Amino acid sequence: MFSMQTLQTVFSITGISVILTLIISLAEKKLNDYGIVKISINEGSREFEVEGGQTLLGTLAENKIFIPSACGGKATCGLCKLQIHSGAGPLLPTEEPYLTPQERENDFRLACQVKVKGDMVLEIPEELFNIKEFIASVEVLDDLTHDIKLVRLKLPEGEEVKFKAGQFMQFYTKPYGKIKEKVFRAYSISSVPSEQDHLEFCIRQVPDGVCTTYVHTVLEEGDDVAVSGPYGDFYYRGDTPTMILAGAGSGLAPLRSLILDNIEKGVTADMYLYFGAQSQRDLYYMDLFQELEEKYDNFHFIPCLSQPDPNEPWDGEVGRVNPPIQRDFKDADGSQIEGYLCGSPAFLASVRQTMVDLGIPSSQIYYDEF
Ligand code: FES
């Protein structure tokens, strides 16, 4: 049994901690209470008032202004750069790697890092006002591989999304499980622009990934999902007679869109698709690309497995995509080739180097990083 003295001590400690918690939460509230602030955009051509306290990226999104972001606001993509002429406060260490000295001089900041604490004066490229948000419904949710799902969305009746093959959309989750806030992530569109009332994505499950776990374990066919876009400058330039496309894993998604769009439009450039995967269970859309190769003389498909399963049939390339690219283009004129890459930063760096070694100008190598 507890003595009276012990109980008194416990009660007074509990009382003190309750009071401390109250003081801290009141102080936090006070500190984060920035009141109503004015956001002025493009020399006052758009102005609105908001409650301060959120990031600029989130505040703009709530006001239907969608700034590109591939990392969901974690300061790892650098896509949310904006000119903030006043009200941004000092530059943060998280922003530094993404801003050149010239950009800093011209007031560029990362919208995901800057908090709205007072009146702000911004400049936003006009084309970003064309980006729209859609509430789409999940028409198909299917396994492409053991860890990649096809998500096919249908836009609301009468709505269309005009995008260029290769671009991406932002995908918003709803709160689920221990995730109390909605989050968003960028995913490349894998379908063709001609199908304007549908969007397809190939989404790979990332261990502990908030959005990919949502897609793989929470989302169901028939659910509503919010997407915004289109974003990005990864699209076909068409300035050379040959294009090398290289993708790994779900990096195949924007390349599929580019290839199907080029075929639909009758583009005659030679297209070489190198698809890197680990083993047979990581391959998808094989039938589609093999059929295209048989049907179109200008399309060539080279799947490469780094660790093929010896118990499964495989007569394709073994190893990474780099050696076949080197072999196939060692005698080519690099100035006549464009490269289109999509994959992890390590994949991009290594394939990019291979292409540069082949004499392809780096200004002709376009990439989509995830
Ligand atoms: S959203 Fe990626 S760096 Fe800001």
Coordinates of C-alpha atoms and ligand atoms in Angstrom, one line a residue:
M1 CA 0.0 0.0 0.0
F2 CA 1.1 3.6 -0.7
S3 CA 1.7 5.9 2.3
M4 CA -0.2 9.2 2.4
Q5 CA 3.1 11.0 1.8
T6 CA 3.9 9.0 -1.4
L7 CA 0.4 9.7 -2.7
Q8 CA 0.8 13.4 -2.0
T9 CA 4.2 13.4 -3.9
V10 CA 2.6 11.6 -6.9
F11 CA -0.3 14.1 -7.0
S12 CA 2.0 17.1 -6.8
I13 CA 4.3 15.7 -9.6
T14 CA 1.3 15.0 -11.8
G15 CA -0.1 18.5 -11.0
I16 CA 3.1 20.1 -12.0
S17 CA 3.4 18.2 -15.2
V18 CA -0.2 19.0 -16.2
I19 CA 0.5 22.7 -15.5
L20 CA 3.8 22.6 -17.5
T21 CA 2.0 20.9 -20.4
L22 CA -0.6 23.5 -20.4
I23 CA 2.0 26.3 -20.3
I24 CA 3.9 24.7 -23.2
S25 CA 0.9 24.2 -25.4
L26 CA -0.3 27.8 -24.7
A27 CA 3.2 29.1 -25.5
E28 CA 3.2 27.0 -28.7
K29 CA -0.2 28.3 -29.7
K30 CA 0.9 31.9 -29.0
L31 CA 4.2 31.4 -30.9
N32 CA 2.5 29.9 -33.9
D33 CA -0.3 32.3 -34.0
Y34 CA 0.6 34.6 -36.8
G35 CA -2.9 35.8 -37.4
I36 CA -4.3 36.7 -40.8
V37 CA -1.6 37.6 -43.4
K38 CA -1.8 38.9 -47.0
I39 CA -0.3 37.0 -49.9
S40 CA 0.3 39.1 -53.0
I41 CA 1.3 37.4 -56.2
N42 CA 2.7 38.8 -59.5
E43 CA 2.6 42.5 -58.7
G44 CA -0.7 42.2 -57.0
S45 CA -2.5 40.6 -59.9
R46 CA -3.7 38.0 -57.4
E47 CA -4.1 38.7 -53.7
F48 CA -5.7 36.8 -50.8
E49 CA -5.6 36.6 -47.1
V50 CA -4.8 33.4 -45.2
E51 CA -4.1 32.3 -41.6
G52 CA -0.4 32.1 -41.0
G53 CA 1.5 29.2 -39.6
Q54 CA 1.7 26.7 -42.4
T55 CA 4.4 26.3 -45.1
L56 CA 4.0 28.4 -48.2
L57 CA 3.6 25.3 -50.3
G58 CA 0.7 24.1 -48.2
T59 CA -0.9 27.5 -48.0
L60 CA -0.8 28.0 -51.7
A61 CA -2.2 24.5 -52.3
E62 CA -5.1 25.3 -50.0
N63 CA -5.8 28.3 -52.2
K64 CA -5.7 26.1 -55.4
I65 CA -2.3 27.2 -56.5
F66 CA -0.2 24.0 -57.0
I67 CA 3.5 24.4 -57.0
P68 CA 5.5 21.4 -58.3
S69 CA 6.8 19.0 -55.6
A70 CA 8.2 15.5 -56.0
C71 CA 9.2 15.0 -52.4
G72 CA 6.1 16.0 -50.5
G73 CA 7.8 19.0 -48.9
K74 CA 10.8 17.2 -47.4
A75 CA 13.4 19.5 -49.1
T76 CA 14.8 16.7 -51.2
C77 CA 13.6 17.5 -54.7
G78 CA 14.1 21.3 -55.1
L79 CA 11.1 21.6 -57.4
C80 CA 9.1 24.0 -55.3
K81 CA 11.4 27.0 -56.0
L82 CA 9.6 30.3 -56.1
Q83 CA 10.6 34.0 -56.0
I84 CA 9.6 35.5 -52.6
H85 CA 10.4 39.2 -52.7
S86 CA 9.4 39.8 -49.1
G87 CA 8.2 38.0 -46.0
A88 CA 10.2 34.8 -46.3
G89 CA 12.7 35.4 -43.4
P90 CA 16.3 34.2 -43.5
L91 CA 17.4 31.4 -45.8
L92 CA 17.3 28.0 -44.0
P93 CA 20.1 25.4 -44.2
T94 CA 17.7 22.9 -45.8
E95 CA 17.2 25.2 -48.7
E96 CA 20.9 26.0 -49.4
P97 CA 21.8 22.9 -51.5
Y98 CA 19.0 23.7 -54.0
L99 CA 19.7 27.4 -54.6
T100 CA 22.5 28.8 -56.8
P101 CA 24.1 32.1 -55.7
Q102 CA 22.2 33.7 -58.6
E103 CA 18.9 32.3 -57.5
R104 CA 19.5 33.5 -53.9
E105 CA 20.2 37.0 -55.3
N106 CA 16.9 36.8 -57.2
D107 CA 14.9 35.9 -54.0
F108 CA 14.3 32.3 -54.9
R109 CA 13.3 30.1 -52.0
L110 CA 11.9 26.6 -51.4
A111 CA 8.1 27.0 -50.8
C112 CA 8.0 23.8 -48.8
Q113 CA 10.5 25.2 -46.2
V114 CA 9.3 28.8 -45.9
K115 CA 6.6 29.3 -43.2
V116 CA 3.9 31.9 -43.7
K117 CA 4.4 34.2 -40.7
G118 CA 3.6 37.6 -42.2
D119 CA 2.6 39.4 -45.4
M120 CA 4.4 38.0 -48.5
V121 CA 5.1 39.2 -52.0
L122 CA 5.7 36.4 -54.5
E123 CA 6.2 35.8 -58.1
I124 CA 4.8 32.6 -59.6
P125 CA 5.2 31.6 -63.3
E126 CA 1.8 32.1 -65.0
E127 CA 1.8 28.5 -66.4
L128 CA 1.5 27.1 -62.9
F129 CA -1.9 28.6 -62.6
N130 CA -3.1 26.1 -65.2
I131 CA -2.4 23.2 -62.8
K132 CA -5.6 21.8 -61.6
E133 CA -6.8 19.6 -58.8
F134 CA -9.1 16.7 -59.6
I135 CA -11.1 14.3 -57.4
A136 CA -10.8 11.1 -59.4
S137 CA -12.1 7.7 -58.7
V138 CA -10.0 4.5 -58.7
E139 CA -11.2 2.4 -61.6
V140 CA -8.5 -0.2 -61.6
L141 CA -6.1 -1.3 -58.9
D142 CA -4.1 -4.2 -60.0
D143 CA -0.7 -5.9 -59.3
L144 CA 1.8 -5.4 -62.0
T145 CA 4.5 -7.2 -60.0
H146 CA 4.9 -8.3 -56.4
D147 CA 5.6 -4.7 -55.4
I148 CA 4.2 -2.4 -58.2
K149 CA 0.6 -1.6 -58.6
L150 CA -1.2 -0.2 -61.6
V151 CA -3.5 2.6 -60.4
R152 CA -6.0 3.7 -63.1
L153 CA -8.1 6.7 -62.2
K154 CA -11.2 8.1 -63.9
L155 CA -11.6 11.8 -63.8
P156 CA -15.0 13.3 -62.9
E157 CA -17.5 13.5 -65.8
G158 CA -16.6 16.4 -68.2
E159 CA -13.2 16.9 -66.7
E160 CA -10.0 16.5 -68.7
V161 CA -6.3 16.7 -67.9
K162 CA -4.0 18.0 -70.7
F163 CA -0.5 16.7 -70.1
K164 CA 2.6 15.9 -72.1
A165 CA 3.8 12.3 -72.1
G166 CA 6.5 12.0 -69.4
Q167 CA 4.9 14.5 -66.9
F168 CA 3.8 13.7 -63.4
M169 CA 0.9 14.4 -61.0
Q170 CA 0.8 14.8 -57.3
F171 CA -1.2 12.2 -55.5
Y172 CA -2.9 13.1 -52.1
T173 CA -3.5 10.5 -49.4
K174 CA -6.2 10.7 -46.7
P175 CA -5.3 10.2 -43.1
Y176 CA -5.0 6.5 -42.2
G177 CA -3.8 4.4 -39.3
K178 CA -1.2 6.4 -37.4
I179 CA -0.9 9.0 -40.2
K180 CA -3.1 11.9 -39.1
E181 CA -2.5 14.3 -41.9
K182 CA -3.0 14.0 -45.6
V183 CA 0.3 13.8 -47.5
F184 CA 1.2 14.1 -51.2
R185 CA 3.8 12.5 -53.4
A186 CA 4.6 12.8 -57.1
Y187 CA 4.1 9.9 -59.5
S188 CA 4.7 9.8 -63.2
I189 CA 1.8 9.3 -65.5
S190 CA 2.1 6.0 -67.4
S191 CA -0.9 6.4 -69.7
V192 CA -1.1 8.4 -72.9
P193 CA -2.1 12.1 -73.2
S194 CA -4.8 11.2 -75.8
E195 CA -6.8 9.5 -73.0
Q196 CA -7.6 12.8 -71.3
D197 CA -10.3 11.5 -68.9
H198 CA -8.1 8.8 -67.4
L199 CA -4.7 8.7 -65.7
E200 CA -2.6 5.6 -65.0
F201 CA 0.3 5.2 -62.6
C202 CA 2.7 2.4 -61.7
I203 CA 3.3 2.8 -58.0
R204 CA 6.0 0.7 -56.2
Q205 CA 5.6 -0.1 -52.5
V206 CA 8.5 1.7 -50.7
P207 CA 9.1 0.2 -47.2
D208 CA 7.5 2.6 -44.7
G209 CA 6.5 5.0 -47.5
V210 CA 3.5 6.9 -46.3
C211 CA 1.9 7.3 -49.7
T212 CA 2.9 4.0 -51.3
T213 CA 1.6 2.1 -48.2
Y214 CA -1.6 4.0 -48.6
V215 CA -1.9 3.0 -52.2
H216 CA -0.9 -0.6 -51.6
T217 CA -2.8 -1.3 -48.4
V218 CA -5.6 1.2 -47.9
L219 CA -6.9 2.3 -51.3
E220 CA -9.6 0.3 -53.0
E221 CA -11.3 0.3 -56.4
G222 CA -14.1 2.8 -56.3
D223 CA -12.4 5.1 -53.8
D224 CA -12.0 8.8 -54.5
V225 CA -8.5 10.2 -54.7
A226 CA -7.3 13.8 -55.1
V227 CA -4.6 14.4 -57.7
S228 CA -3.1 17.7 -59.0
G229 CA -1.1 18.5 -62.0
P230 CA 0.3 18.0 -64.5
Y231 CA 3.9 19.0 -63.6
G232 CA 7.4 18.6 -64.9
D233 CA 9.6 19.2 -67.9
F234 CA 10.4 15.6 -68.7
Y235 CA 8.8 15.2 -72.1
Y236 CA 9.9 14.3 -75.7
R237 CA 12.0 17.0 -77.4
G238 CA 12.3 15.2 -80.8
D239 CA 15.4 17.0 -82.0
T240 CA 17.4 13.8 -83.0
P241 CA 16.7 10.7 -85.1
T242 CA 17.4 8.4 -82.2
M243 CA 16.3 8.2 -78.6
I244 CA 17.6 5.9 -75.9
L245 CA 15.1 5.4 -73.0
A246 CA 16.4 3.8 -69.9
G247 CA 14.3 3.0 -66.8
A248 CA 14.5 0.9 -63.7
G249 CA 11.6 -0.5 -61.6
S250 CA 8.6 1.9 -61.6
G251 CA 10.8 4.3 -63.7
L252 CA 9.2 2.5 -66.7
A253 CA 6.0 4.5 -66.1
P254 CA 6.8 7.8 -67.9
L255 CA 8.8 5.9 -70.6
R256 CA 5.7 3.9 -71.4
S257 CA 3.7 7.1 -71.8
L258 CA 6.4 8.6 -74.0
I259 CA 6.7 5.5 -76.2
L260 CA 3.0 5.0 -76.7
D261 CA 2.5 8.7 -77.4
N262 CA 5.2 8.7 -80.0
I263 CA 3.8 5.6 -81.7
E264 CA 0.3 7.2 -81.7
K265 CA 1.7 10.3 -83.3
G266 CA 3.7 8.4 -85.9
V267 CA 7.1 9.7 -84.7
T268 CA 9.7 8.0 -86.8
A269 CA 12.7 8.4 -84.5
D270 CA 14.3 5.2 -83.5
M271 CA 13.4 4.3 -79.9
Y272 CA 15.5 2.0 -77.8
L273 CA 14.0 1.0 -74.5
Y274 CA 16.4 -0.5 -71.9
F275 CA 14.5 -1.7 -68.9
G276 CA 16.5 -2.6 -65.8
A277 CA 15.1 -5.0 -63.2
Q278 CA 16.4 -7.4 -60.6
S279 CA 14.8 -10.7 -61.5
Q280 CA 11.9 -12.1 -63.5
R281 CA 9.3 -11.3 -60.8
D282 CA 10.2 -7.6 -61.3
L283 CA 9.3 -7.5 -65.0
Y284 CA 6.0 -6.0 -66.2
Y285 CA 4.5 -4.8 -69.4
M286 CA 6.6 -7.4 -71.2
D287 CA 3.9 -8.5 -73.6
L288 CA 3.1 -4.9 -74.5
F289 CA 6.7 -4.0 -75.3
Q290 CA 7.4 -7.2 -77.1
E291 CA 4.3 -6.7 -79.3
L292 CA 5.3 -3.2 -80.0
E293 CA 8.8 -4.4 -81.0
E294 CA 7.3 -6.9 -83.5
K295 CA 4.9 -4.3 -84.9
Y296 CA 7.1 -1.2 -85.3
D297 CA 10.5 -1.2 -86.9
N298 CA 11.6 1.9 -85.0
F299 CA 11.0 0.4 -81.5
H300 CA 13.5 -1.8 -79.8
F301 CA 13.1 -3.4 -76.4
I302 CA 16.0 -4.6 -74.3
P303 CA 15.1 -5.8 -70.8
C304 CA 18.0 -6.5 -68.5
L305 CA 18.0 -8.5 -65.3
S306 CA 20.8 -7.9 -62.8
Q307 CA 20.0 -11.2 -60.8
P308 CA 17.9 -13.5 -62.9
D309 CA 16.3 -16.4 -61.0
P310 CA 18.1 -19.5 -62.3
N311 CA 14.8 -21.5 -61.8
E312 CA 12.9 -19.2 -64.2
P313 CA 13.5 -19.1 -68.0
W314 CA 15.5 -16.0 -69.1
D315 CA 17.3 -15.5 -72.4
G316 CA 17.6 -11.7 -72.2
E317 CA 20.5 -9.5 -71.1
V318 CA 22.0 -10.3 -67.7
G319 CA 23.5 -7.4 -65.7
R320 CA 22.8 -3.7 -65.6
V321 CA 21.5 -1.6 -68.6
N322 CA 24.8 0.1 -69.1
P323 CA 26.8 -2.6 -70.9
P324 CA 24.1 -3.2 -73.6
I325 CA 23.8 0.6 -74.1
Q326 CA 27.6 0.9 -74.5
R327 CA 27.7 -2.1 -76.9
D328 CA 24.7 -0.9 -79.1
F329 CA 25.9 2.7 -79.5
K330 CA 29.7 2.6 -79.4
D331 CA 30.0 3.5 -83.1
A332 CA 27.0 6.0 -83.1
D333 CA 27.2 9.7 -83.4
G334 CA 26.2 10.9 -79.9
S335 CA 25.1 14.3 -81.2
Q336 CA 22.3 12.5 -83.0
I337 CA 20.9 10.9 -79.8
E338 CA 18.6 12.0 -77.0
G339 CA 18.5 10.2 -73.7
Y340 CA 15.4 9.8 -71.5
L341 CA 16.0 8.3 -68.1
C342 CA 13.9 7.5 -65.1
G343 CA 14.9 5.8 -61.9
S344 CA 16.7 6.3 -58.6
P345 CA 19.5 9.0 -58.3
A346 CA 22.2 6.2 -58.5
F347 CA 20.6 4.7 -61.6
L348 CA 20.4 8.1 -63.3
A349 CA 24.0 9.1 -62.4
S350 CA 25.4 5.8 -63.8
V351 CA 23.4 5.7 -67.0
R352 CA 24.0 9.4 -67.6
Q353 CA 27.7 8.8 -67.3
T354 CA 27.5 6.0 -69.8
M355 CA 25.7 8.2 -72.2
V356 CA 28.1 11.1 -71.8
D357 CA 31.0 8.6 -72.5
L358 CA 29.3 7.7 -75.7
G359 CA 29.4 11.3 -76.8
I360 CA 25.8 12.2 -76.1
P361 CA 25.8 15.9 -75.1
S362 CA 24.5 16.3 -71.5
S363 CA 22.1 18.9 -72.7
Q364 CA 20.4 16.1 -74.7
I365 CA 19.9 13.8 -71.7
Y366 CA 16.6 14.3 -69.9
Y367 CA 15.7 12.6 -66.7
D368 CA 13.0 12.1 -64.2
E369 CA 14.4 11.3 -60.7
F370 CA 12.5 9.5 -57.9
Ligands
FES1 S1 8.7 20.1 -52.3 FE1 10.6 19.1 -52.7 S2 12.1 20.5 -52.1 FE2 10.2 21.5 -51.7

